[in-house]
PDB file of C-alpha atoms in Angstrom:
ATOM      1  CA  MET A   2      -0.337 -20.281  20.130  1.00 47.00           C
ATOM      2  CA  ALA A   3      -3.985 -19.470  19.300  1.00 50.00           C
ATOM      3  CA  ARG A   4      -4.641 -19.272  15.553  1.00 54.00           C
ATOM      4  CA  PRO A   5      -5.903 -15.636  15.405  1.00 53.00           C
ATOM      5  CA  PHE A   6      -2.915 -14.448  17.446  1.00 60.00           C
ATOM      6  CA  ARG A   7      -0.497 -16.479  15.309  1.00 68.00           C
ATOM      7  CA  GLN A   8      -2.024 -14.985  12.155  1.00 72.00           C
ATOM      8  CA  GLN A   9      -1.689 -11.477  13.585  1.00 75.00           C
ATOM      9  CA  VAL A  10       1.965 -12.098  14.466  1.00 78.00           C
ATOM     10  CA  ASP A  11       2.654 -13.546  11.011  1.00 85.00           C
ATOM     11  CA  GLU A  12       1.021 -10.534   9.332  1.00 86.00           C
ATOM     12  CA  GLY A  13       3.151  -8.189  11.441  1.00 88.00           C
ATOM     13  CA  ILE A  14       6.296 -10.070  10.439  1.00 93.00           C
ATOM     14  CA  LEU A  15       5.316  -9.969   6.769  1.00 92.00           C
ATOM     15  CA  ASP A  16       4.666  -6.243   6.893  1.00 89.00           C
ATOM     16  CA  ARG A  17       8.002  -5.436   8.561  1.00 91.00           C
ATOM     17  CA  ALA A  18       9.837  -7.761   6.165  1.00 92.00           C
ATOM     18  CA  ALA A  19       8.108  -6.065   3.229  1.00 89.00           C
ATOM     19  CA  THR A  20       9.291  -2.674   4.483  1.00 87.00           C
ATOM     20  CA  LEU A  21      12.884  -3.913   4.590  1.00 90.00           C
ATOM     21  CA  PHE A  22      12.660  -5.619   1.184  1.00 86.00           C
ATOM     22  CA  ALA A  23      11.218  -2.413  -0.302  1.00 81.00           C
ATOM     23  CA  ARG A  24      14.052  -0.297   1.150  1.00 83.00           C
ATOM     24  CA  ARG A  25      17.038  -2.598   0.760  1.00 84.00           C
ATOM     25  CA  GLY A  26      16.014  -5.306  -1.679  1.00 82.00           C
ATOM     26  CA  PHE A  27      15.933  -9.052  -1.017  1.00 84.00           C
ATOM     27  CA  ALA A  28      19.672  -9.658  -1.293  1.00 87.00           C
ATOM     28  CA  LYS A  29      20.622  -6.962   1.225  1.00 90.00           C
ATOM     29  CA  THR A  30      17.981  -7.931   3.814  1.00 92.00           C
ATOM     30  CA  SER A  31      18.965 -10.693   6.228  1.00 94.00           C
ATOM     31  CA  VAL A  32      16.790 -12.887   8.413  1.00 94.00           C
ATOM     32  CA  GLN A  33      18.475 -11.208  11.382  1.00 95.00           C
ATOM     33  CA  ASP A  34      17.438  -7.768  10.061  1.00 95.00           C
ATOM     34  CA  VAL A  35      13.798  -8.868   9.945  1.00 94.00           C
ATOM     35  CA  ALA A  36      14.025 -10.571  13.342  1.00 94.00           C
ATOM     36  CA  ASP A  37      15.484  -7.418  14.905  1.00 95.00           C
ATOM     37  CA  SER A  38      12.742  -5.263  13.398  1.00 93.00           C
ATOM     38  CA  VAL A  39       9.964  -7.372  14.954  1.00 92.00           C
ATOM     39  CA  GLY A  40      11.662  -8.045  18.286  1.00 93.00           C
ATOM     40  CA  LEU A  41      12.305 -11.758  17.765  1.00 93.00           C
ATOM     41  CA  SER A  42      15.436 -13.852  17.838  1.00 94.00           C
ATOM     42  CA  LYS A  43      16.571 -15.297  14.530  1.00 94.00           C
ATOM     43  CA  ALA A  44      15.427 -18.735  15.720  1.00 94.00           C
ATOM     44  CA  GLY A  45      12.081 -17.270  16.754  1.00 93.00           C
ATOM     45  CA  LEU A  46      11.549 -15.781  13.308  1.00 93.00           C
ATOM     46  CA  LEU A  47      12.550 -19.045  11.622  1.00 93.00           C
ATOM     47  CA  HIS A  48       9.875 -20.772  13.719  1.00 92.00           C
ATOM     48  CA  HIS A  49       7.308 -18.717  11.763  1.00 92.00           C
ATOM     49  CA  PHE A  50       9.066 -18.825   8.374  1.00 94.00           C
ATOM     50  CA  PRO A  51      11.703 -21.559   7.878  1.00 94.00           C
ATOM     51  CA  SER A  52      13.970 -19.549   5.543  1.00 94.00           C
ATOM     52  CA  LYS A  53      14.497 -16.120   4.043  1.00 94.00           C
ATOM     53  CA  GLU A  54      13.140 -17.472   0.761  1.00 94.00           C
ATOM     54  CA  ALA A  55       9.965 -18.719   2.476  1.00 94.00           C
ATOM     55  CA  LEU A  56       9.526 -15.334   4.153  1.00 94.00           C
ATOM     56  CA  HIS A  57      10.068 -13.522   0.861  1.00 91.00           C
ATOM     57  CA  GLY A  58       7.597 -15.821  -0.888  1.00 91.00           C
ATOM     58  CA  ALA A  59       4.967 -15.161   1.778  1.00 92.00           C
ATOM     59  CA  VAL A  60       5.547 -11.393   1.491  1.00 89.00           C
ATOM     60  CA  LEU A  61       5.129 -11.514  -2.300  1.00 86.00           C
ATOM     61  CA  ALA A  62       1.991 -13.642  -2.004  1.00 87.00           C
ATOM     62  CA  GLN A  63       0.492 -11.158   0.444  1.00 87.00           C
ATOM     63  CA  ALA A  64       1.448  -8.177  -1.740  1.00 83.00           C
ATOM     64  CA  GLY A  65      -0.081  -9.923  -4.729  1.00 82.00           C
ATOM     65  CA  ALA A  66      -3.292 -10.577  -2.806  1.00 85.00           C
ATOM     66  CA  LEU A  67      -3.495  -6.897  -1.846  1.00 84.00           C
ATOM     67  CA  GLY A  68      -2.924  -5.854  -5.455  1.00 83.00           C
ATOM     68  CA  ARG A  69      -5.705  -8.171  -6.640  1.00 86.00           C
ATOM     69  CA  ARG A  70      -7.991  -6.854  -3.896  1.00 88.00           C
ATOM     70  CA  VAL A  71      -7.582  -3.305  -5.175  1.00 88.00           C
ATOM     71  CA  LEU A  72      -8.058  -4.356  -8.802  1.00 90.00           C
ATOM     72  CA  ASP A  73     -11.101  -6.513  -7.992  1.00 92.00           C
ATOM     73  CA  SER A  74     -12.703  -3.653  -6.072  1.00 92.00           C
ATOM     74  CA  VAL A  75     -12.953  -1.543  -9.244  1.00 94.00           C
ATOM     75  CA  ALA A  76     -13.438  -4.324 -11.792  1.00 91.00           C
ATOM     76  CA  GLY A  77     -17.066  -3.407 -12.509  1.00 90.00           C
ATOM     77  CA  LEU A  78     -16.497   0.339 -12.750  1.00 94.00           C
ATOM     78  CA  PRO A  79     -15.776   2.193 -16.005  1.00 93.00           C
ATOM     79  CA  ASP A  80     -12.664   4.349 -16.248  1.00 91.00           C
ATOM     80  CA  GLY A  81     -13.258   7.791 -14.804  1.00 93.00           C
ATOM     81  CA  PRO A  82     -13.531   9.785 -11.582  1.00 95.00           C
ATOM     82  CA  VAL A  83     -15.803   7.316  -9.736  1.00 95.00           C
ATOM     83  CA  ARG A  84     -13.426   4.414 -10.367  1.00 95.00           C
ATOM     84  CA  ASP A  85     -10.381   6.525  -9.494  1.00 96.00           C
ATOM     85  CA  ARG A  86     -11.875   7.679  -6.216  1.00 95.00           C
ATOM     86  CA  HIS A  87     -12.941   4.169  -5.218  1.00 95.00           C
ATOM     87  CA  ALA A  88      -9.491   2.763  -6.043  1.00 95.00           C
ATOM     88  CA  LEU A  89      -7.878   5.482  -3.919  1.00 95.00           C
ATOM     89  CA  GLU A  90     -10.174   4.800  -0.967  1.00 94.00           C
ATOM     90  CA  VAL A  91      -9.395   1.076  -1.069  1.00 93.00           C
ATOM     91  CA  LEU A  92      -5.659   1.722  -1.456  1.00 91.00           C
ATOM     92  CA  VAL A  93      -5.600   4.185   1.455  1.00 91.00           C
ATOM     93  CA  ASP A  94      -7.320   1.649   3.713  1.00 91.00           C
ATOM     94  CA  VAL A  95      -4.942  -1.105   2.614  1.00 88.00           C
ATOM     95  CA  ALA A  96      -1.937   1.197   3.070  1.00 87.00           C
ATOM     96  CA  VAL A  97      -2.955   2.144   6.603  1.00 86.00           C
ATOM     97  CA  ALA A  98      -3.408  -1.514   7.571  1.00 86.00           C
ATOM     98  CA  HIS A  99      -0.312  -2.819   5.738  1.00 85.00           C
ATOM     99  CA  PRO A 100       2.214   0.024   5.272  1.00 84.00           C
ATOM    100  CA  GLY A 101       5.179  -2.234   4.575  1.00 84.00           C
ATOM    101  CA  LEU A 102       3.373  -4.331   1.997  1.00 81.00           C
ATOM    102  CA  VAL A 103       2.115  -1.219   0.235  1.00 78.00           C
ATOM    103  CA  ALA A 104       5.672   0.189   0.241  1.00 77.00           C
ATOM    104  CA  LEU A 105       6.806  -3.009  -1.497  1.00 78.00           C
ATOM    105  CA  LEU A 106       3.824  -2.959  -3.846  1.00 73.00           C
ATOM    106  CA  LEU A 107       4.478   0.635  -4.904  1.00 71.00           C
ATOM    107  CA  ALA A 108       8.305   0.602  -4.831  1.00 70.00           C
ATOM    108  CA  PRO A 109       8.638  -0.333  -8.529  1.00 64.00           C
ATOM    109  CA  VAL A 110       6.069   2.308  -9.454  1.00 60.00           C
ATOM    110  CA  MET A 111       7.872   5.055  -7.538  1.00 59.00           C
ATOM    111  CA  GLN A 112      11.440   3.981  -8.312  1.00 59.00           C
ATOM    112  CA  GLY A 113      10.825   3.391 -12.010  1.00 55.00           C
ATOM    113  CA  ASP A 114      12.842   0.178 -11.822  1.00 54.00           C
ATOM    114  CA  PRO A 115      10.373  -2.714 -11.662  1.00 49.00           C
ATOM    115  CA  ALA A 116      11.615  -5.818  -9.903  1.00 54.00           C
ATOM    116  CA  PRO A 117      10.253  -8.935 -11.662  1.00 55.00           C
ATOM    117  CA  GLU A 118       9.013 -10.526  -8.453  1.00 52.00           C
ATOM    118  CA  VAL A 119       6.679  -7.630  -7.630  1.00 56.00           C
ATOM    119  CA  ASP A 120       5.706  -6.725 -11.195  1.00 66.00           C
ATOM    120  CA  ALA A 121       2.320  -8.493 -10.999  1.00 70.00           C
ATOM    121  CA  ALA A 122       1.336  -6.809  -7.735  1.00 70.00           C
ATOM    122  CA  SER A 123       2.460  -3.385  -8.967  1.00 77.00           C
ATOM    123  CA  ALA A 124       0.674  -3.954 -12.270  1.00 81.00           C
ATOM    124  CA  ALA A 125      -2.554  -4.542 -10.327  1.00 82.00           C
ATOM    125  CA  ALA A 126      -2.172  -1.206  -8.510  1.00 83.00           C
ATOM    126  CA  LEU A 127      -1.588   0.597 -11.815  1.00 86.00           C
ATOM    127  CA  GLY A 128      -4.336  -1.394 -13.512  1.00 88.00           C
ATOM    128  CA  ALA A 129      -6.863  -0.164 -10.976  1.00 92.00           C
ATOM    129  CA  PHE A 130      -6.353   3.252 -12.603  1.00 93.00           C
ATOM    130  CA  GLY A 131      -6.338   1.925 -16.170  1.00 90.00           C
ATOM    131  CA  VAL A 132      -2.567   2.249 -16.666  1.00 88.00           C
ATOM    132  CA  GLU A 133      -0.587  -0.536 -18.322  1.00 84.00           C
ATOM    133  CA  PRO A 134       2.937  -1.051 -16.944  1.00 78.00           C
ATOM    134  CA  GLY A 135       5.587  -0.504 -19.585  1.00 77.00           C
ATOM    135  CA  GLY A 136       3.188   1.410 -21.811  1.00 79.00           C
ATOM    136  CA  PRO A 137       3.911   4.824 -23.282  1.00 85.00           C
ATOM    137  CA  VAL A 138       4.417   7.577 -20.735  1.00 87.00           C
ATOM    138  CA  ASP A 139       1.714  10.194 -20.978  1.00 91.00           C
ATOM    139  CA  GLU A 140       0.066  12.682 -18.655  1.00 94.00           C
ATOM    140  CA  ARG A 141      -2.244  10.027 -17.182  1.00 93.00           C
ATOM    141  CA  THR A 142       0.660   7.703 -16.360  1.00 90.00           C
ATOM    142  CA  VAL A 143       2.581  10.488 -14.638  1.00 91.00           C
ATOM    143  CA  ARG A 144      -0.510  11.555 -12.684  1.00 94.00           C
ATOM    144  CA  VAL A 145      -1.179   7.982 -11.509  1.00 92.00           C
ATOM    145  CA  VAL A 146       2.449   7.496 -10.426  1.00 87.00           C
ATOM    146  CA  GLY A 147       2.306  10.867  -8.641  1.00 90.00           C
ATOM    147  CA  ALA A 148      -0.949   9.990  -6.883  1.00 93.00           C
ATOM    148  CA  LEU A 149       0.371   6.585  -5.772  1.00 89.00           C
ATOM    149  CA  SER A 150       3.616   8.136  -4.538  1.00 86.00           C
ATOM    150  CA  ALA A 151       1.680  10.754  -2.557  1.00 90.00           C
ATOM    151  CA  LEU A 152      -0.598   8.050  -1.160  1.00 90.00           C
ATOM    152  CA  ALA A 153       2.360   5.996   0.068  1.00 85.00           C
ATOM    153  CA  VAL A 154       4.082   8.964   1.719  1.00 86.00           C
ATOM    154  CA  LEU A 155       0.934  10.432   3.276  1.00 90.00           C
ATOM    155  CA  THR A 156      -0.371   7.157   4.714  1.00 87.00           C
ATOM    156  CA  LEU A 157       3.033   6.503   6.280  1.00 82.00           C
ATOM    157  CA  ALA A 158       3.008  10.007   7.788  1.00 85.00           C
ATOM    158  CA  ALA A 159      -0.529   9.486   9.078  1.00 86.00           C
ATOM    159  CA  GLY A 160       0.485   6.175  10.629  1.00 79.00           C
ATOM    160  CA  HIS A 161       3.462   7.730  12.417  1.00 77.00           C
ATOM    161  CA  GLN A 162       1.145  10.320  13.955  1.00 77.00           C
ATOM    162  CA  ASP A 163      -1.700   7.873  14.702  1.00 76.00           C
ATOM    163  CA  GLY A 164      -3.840  10.074  12.496  1.00 76.00           C
ATOM    164  CA  ALA A 165      -5.151   7.608   9.914  1.00 81.00           C
ATOM    165  CA  ALA A 166      -8.840   8.372  10.504  1.00 86.00           C
ATOM    166  CA  THR A 167      -8.298  12.135  10.547  1.00 90.00           C
ATOM    167  CA  TRP A 168      -5.985  12.134   7.531  1.00 91.00           C
ATOM    168  CA  ARG A 169      -7.969   9.661   5.375  1.00 92.00           C
ATOM    169  CA  PRO A 170     -10.350  12.095   3.592  1.00 94.00           C
ATOM    170  CA  PHE A 171      -7.521  14.543   2.955  1.00 94.00           C
ATOM    171  CA  ILE A 172      -5.217  11.847   1.565  1.00 94.00           C
ATOM    172  CA  VAL A 173      -7.957  10.649  -0.784  1.00 95.00           C
ATOM    173  CA  ALA A 174      -8.724  14.244  -1.852  1.00 95.00           C
ATOM    174  CA  THR A 175      -5.041  15.081  -2.421  1.00 95.00           C
ATOM    175  CA  CYS A 176      -4.469  11.987  -4.548  1.00 95.00           C
ATOM    176  CA  PHE A 177      -7.759  12.511  -6.394  1.00 96.00           C
ATOM    177  CA  ASP A 178      -6.608  16.029  -7.241  1.00 96.00           C
ATOM    178  CA  ALA A 179      -3.236  14.659  -8.402  1.00 95.00           C
ATOM    179  CA  LEU A 180      -5.154  12.497 -10.873  1.00 96.00           C
ATOM    180  CA  GLY A 181      -6.556  15.665 -12.407  1.00 94.00           C
ATOM    181  CA  HIS A 182     -10.008  15.569 -10.844  1.00 92.00           C
ATOM    182  CA  SER A 183     -11.627  18.268  -8.768  1.00 75.00           C
ATOM    183  CA  ALA A 184     -12.493  16.728  -5.410  1.00 57.00           C
ATOM    184  CA  GLN A 185     -14.952  19.527  -4.779  1.00 53.00           C
ATOM    185  CA  GLY A 186     -16.612  19.166  -8.155  1.00 47.00           C
ATOM    186  CA  HIS A 187     -16.859  15.391  -7.846  1.00 45.00           C
ATOM    187  CA  GLN A 188     -18.703  15.614  -4.539  1.00 45.00           C
ATOM    188  CA  GLY A 189     -21.314  17.860  -6.077  1.00 38.00           C
ATOM    189  CA  PRO A 190     -21.809  21.590  -6.557  1.00 32.00           C
ATOM    190  CA  GLY A 191     -20.960  23.596  -3.493  1.00 33.00           C
ATOM    191  CA  ALA A 192     -19.536  20.604  -1.631  1.00 38.00           C
ATOM    192  CA  ALA A 193     -16.283  21.199   0.192  1.00 42.00           C
ATOM    193  CA  LEU A 194     -13.789  18.953   1.854  1.00 43.00           C
ATOM    194  CA  PRO A 195     -14.461  18.427   5.547  1.00 43.00           C
ATOM    195  CA  ARG A 196     -12.543  20.618   7.942  1.00 43.00           C
ATOM    196  CA  PRO A 197     -10.268  18.790  10.395  1.00 40.00           C
ATOM    197  CA  ASP A 198     -12.635  19.544  13.289  1.00 43.00           C
ATOM    198  CA  GLN A 199     -15.496  17.894  11.368  1.00 42.00           C
ATOM    199  CA  VAL A 200     -13.708  14.619  10.724  1.00 40.00           C
ATOM    200  CA  GLU A 201     -14.305  11.788  13.135  1.00 40.00           C
ATOM    201  CA  ALA A 202     -11.150  10.631  14.873  1.00 36.00           C
TER     202      ALA A 202
END
């Protein structure tokens, strides 16, 4: 199998496995469940990942890499609206490309029950917005969790309707507003969000 194709297949498997792990947890997700979700036999899946533990490890490594990517993208920016907006844009793009991995990444944030194995990746997503996991709950923490929850739901909805490009500016604006910023004010006086007919498909 050609390397780029193999990598694409592996990434698809990881994303579907991440979706199942996010919904059911590791213990309640079988190799057969993942194989069924990607249209492979159990043996075919084990050809890519030799065990459920190896698959889970690869999923966590990929989720961790995505979390670091988001955190690294805002590392040089001070806390505030510019950093928040940039973090949202990166997260939306990552979520559209890897919906299952983002579901796993954000599951502890949204469920309020952090699983140790995804703590680091989730901490990176929160850290991009200047929130420390396990810290005191304040308005900022609640707004960040709300924005991330909205981002996860809206990007999944956009993906189901093949509307990622059309939805993207509205998802970013909605989440930016959830963080307590005025999307209109941040874009400059008199600026308005694009109308759907003005957004490139």
